[in-house]
Short mmCIF file of C-alpha atoms in Angstrom, two decimals:
data_model
loop_
_atom_site.label_atom_id
_atom_site.label_comp_id
_atom_site.label_asym_id
_atom_site.label_seq_id
_atom_site.Cartn_x
_atom_site.Cartn_y
_atom_site.Cartn_z
CA UNK A 1 0.05 -0.10 0.18
CA UNK A 2 1.22 3.26 -0.77
CA UNK A 3 0.56 6.93 0.53
CA UNK A 4 -1.50 8.94 -2.00
CA UNK A 5 -0.50 12.59 -0.64
CA UNK A 6 -2.61 15.41 -0.09
CA UNK A 7 -6.32 14.37 -0.72
CA UNK A 8 -5.37 10.73 -1.28
CA UNK A 9 -7.23 8.90 1.25
CA UNK A 10 -5.95 6.73 4.37
CA UNK A 11 -3.75 3.97 3.57
CA UNK A 12 -2.45 0.92 5.37
CA UNK A 13 -3.54 -1.22 8.88
CA UNK A 14 -6.18 0.39 10.70
CA UNK A 15 -6.36 -0.10 14.55
CA UNK A 16 -9.30 0.59 17.11
CA UNK A 17 -8.60 1.74 20.95
CA UNK A 18 -11.77 1.29 22.99
CA UNK A 19 -13.33 4.94 24.22
CA UNK A 20 -11.68 5.55 27.70
CA UNK A 21 -10.99 8.81 29.66
CA UNK A 22 -8.19 9.67 28.03
CA UNK A 23 -8.07 13.72 28.34
CA UNK A 24 -7.57 13.48 31.95
CA UNK A 25 -4.44 15.32 32.97
CA UNK A 26 -1.84 12.72 32.79
CA UNK A 27 0.05 10.83 30.23
CA UNK A 28 -0.97 7.64 28.92
CA UNK A 29 0.17 5.33 26.11
CA UNK A 30 -2.23 4.74 24.11
CA UNK A 31 0.34 2.53 21.37
CA UNK A 32 3.05 0.33 21.29
CA UNK A 33 5.15 0.30 18.29
CA UNK A 34 6.92 -3.01 18.14
CA UNK A 35 9.65 -4.86 16.26
CA UNK A 36 10.65 -1.82 13.81
CA UNK A 37 9.81 1.41 12.49
CA UNK A 38 5.84 1.84 11.37
CA UNK A 39 4.97 4.61 8.73
CA UNK A 40 2.25 6.67 10.56
CA UNK A 41 -0.95 6.89 8.31
CA UNK A 42 -3.48 8.72 10.42
CA UNK A 43 -4.34 9.27 14.24
CA UNK A 44 -7.81 10.30 15.38
CA UNK A 45 -9.30 10.78 18.14
CA UNK A 46 -13.16 10.78 18.56
CA UNK A 47 -14.87 12.64 21.68
CA UNK A 48 -17.87 9.80 21.45
CA UNK A 49 -19.38 10.08 25.34
CA UNK A 50 -20.08 13.72 26.84
CA UNK A 51 -18.79 16.99 26.34
CA UNK A 52 -15.74 18.25 27.95
CA UNK A 53 -15.79 20.69 30.67
CA UNK A 54 -14.34 24.04 31.71
CA UNK A 55 -11.19 23.00 32.31
CA UNK A 56 -8.14 23.93 30.10
CA UNK A 57 -6.08 21.25 28.96
CA UNK A 58 -3.43 21.04 26.52
CA UNK A 59 -3.57 18.21 24.46
CA UNK A 60 -0.84 16.32 22.37
CA UNK A 61 0.21 13.79 20.79
CA UNK A 62 4.24 12.05 21.69
CA UNK A 63 6.29 9.39 20.16
CA UNK A 64 8.47 8.23 23.05
CA UNK A 65 11.10 5.98 21.93
CA UNK A 66 12.73 2.82 23.66
CA UNK A 67 16.39 4.76 22.32
CA UNK A 68 16.66 7.94 22.34
CA UNK A 69 14.39 10.70 23.08
CA UNK A 70 10.71 11.76 23.02
CA UNK A 71 9.69 13.73 20.24
CA UNK A 72 5.93 15.83 19.58
CA UNK A 73 3.90 14.64 16.71
CA UNK A 74 1.98 17.55 17.21
CA UNK A 75 1.78 21.23 19.32
CA UNK A 76 -0.62 21.13 21.86
CA UNK A 77 -4.37 22.03 21.01
CA UNK A 78 -6.61 22.77 23.85
CA UNK A 79 -9.54 21.03 24.65
CA UNK A 80 -11.53 23.31 26.71
CA UNK A 81 -15.35 22.90 26.78
CA UNK A 82 -15.25 20.75 23.46
CA UNK A 83 -18.52 19.10 22.54
CA UNK A 84 -19.70 15.77 21.83
CA UNK A 85 -18.88 14.34 18.58
CA UNK A 86 -15.81 16.84 18.58
CA UNK A 87 -13.06 14.74 16.24
CA UNK A 88 -8.92 15.52 16.51
CA UNK A 89 -6.16 14.53 14.04
CA UNK A 90 -2.68 15.79 13.61
CA UNK A 91 -1.31 17.05 10.03
CA UNK A 92 2.02 15.10 9.97
CA UNK A 93 4.06 18.67 10.07
CA UNK A 94 5.02 18.39 14.04
CA UNK A 95 5.20 21.76 14.68
CA UNK A 96 1.52 21.77 13.62
CA UNK A 97 -1.02 21.95 16.72
CA UNK A 98 -3.39 19.29 17.19
CA UNK A 99 -6.41 19.71 14.76
CA UNK A 100 -9.81 19.53 16.56
CA UNK A 101 -13.45 20.27 15.12
CA UNK A 102 -16.72 20.28 15.77
CA UNK A 103 -18.98 17.20 15.35
CA UNK A 104 -19.04 16.24 11.46
CA UNK A 105 -15.09 15.97 9.90
CA UNK A 106 -11.89 16.80 10.69
CA UNK A 107 -8.92 16.59 8.04
CA UNK A 108 -6.77 13.73 7.45
CA UNK A 109 -3.33 13.52 8.20
CA UNK A 110 -1.73 15.03 4.86
CA UNK A 111 2.16 14.33 5.68
CA UNK A 112 3.25 10.59 7.19
CA UNK A 113 5.09 10.42 9.80
CA UNK A 114 7.30 7.33 10.60
CA UNK A 115 7.67 6.01 14.38
CA UNK A 116 9.99 4.19 15.95
CA UNK A 117 9.59 1.22 18.54
CA UNK A 118 7.85 2.46 21.40
CA UNK A 119 4.87 3.45 22.78
CA UNK A 120 3.00 6.75 20.82
CA UNK A 121 1.65 8.82 24.17
CA UNK A 122 -1.21 11.43 24.65
CA UNK A 123 -0.32 13.94 26.81
CA UNK A 124 -3.15 16.04 28.28
CA UNK A 125 -2.03 18.89 30.47
CA UNK A 126 -5.71 19.29 32.81
CA UNK A 127 -8.89 16.65 33.43
CA UNK A 128 -11.16 18.26 31.31
CA UNK A 129 -13.55 15.93 32.35
CA UNK A 130 -14.69 16.27 35.98
CA UNK A 131 -17.48 14.68 35.64
CA UNK A 132 -16.19 11.32 34.08
CA UNK A 133 -18.81 11.48 31.45
CA UNK A 134 -16.90 12.04 28.52
CA UNK A 135 -15.37 9.01 26.82
CA UNK A 136 -12.47 9.31 23.86
CA UNK A 137 -11.80 6.11 21.27
CA UNK A 138 -8.44 6.49 19.20
CA UNK A 139 -8.38 5.00 15.89
CA UNK A 140 -4.28 4.75 13.66
CA UNK A 141 -3.73 3.81 10.43
CA UNK A 142 0.19 3.21 9.75
CA UNK A 143 2.20 0.72 7.28
CA UNK A 144 5.07 -1.02 8.49
CA UNK A 145 8.22 -0.03 7.34
CA UNK A 146 10.27 -2.62 8.84
CA UNK A 147 9.53 -6.67 7.85
CA UNK A 148 7.41 -7.73 10.86
CA UNK A 149 6.75 -4.04 12.40
CA UNK A 150 3.12 -3.15 14.20
CA UNK A 151 1.74 -0.99 16.21
CA UNK A 152 -0.66 -2.61 19.09
CA UNK A 153 -2.55 -0.97 21.71
CA UNK A 154 -0.62 0.01 24.83
#
């Protein structure tokens, strides 16, 4: 499978992580990259249950390799008061903020990102789910670069 670039379709293996409270003011390992480098072609969060409250909460994705230093996959986005159905996606440009849109649609990753063995973590600066009613599901799309490489739920 190949990446067809801007305006193209998402390609690769799809993995889904069940809905959970991940905007909780912590760093949470969401995915584990195993056995080699993978090309990340999509990383979507859906706020499936409940709206977020008024607590400021800067959220970003970070690649945390087994060897070497962590790198942000995007800059932070404050998800304060985001509504039910809000979707979030990275652009693939490491300096761009996480993109969040109200329910309906969100752009797809425009530049694939190579990630090495380790974890892909969601970093959440504040708990914007104090009522414990908001849940977020995460979907990832990727292609293995190295033979046997894969991404699994952490």
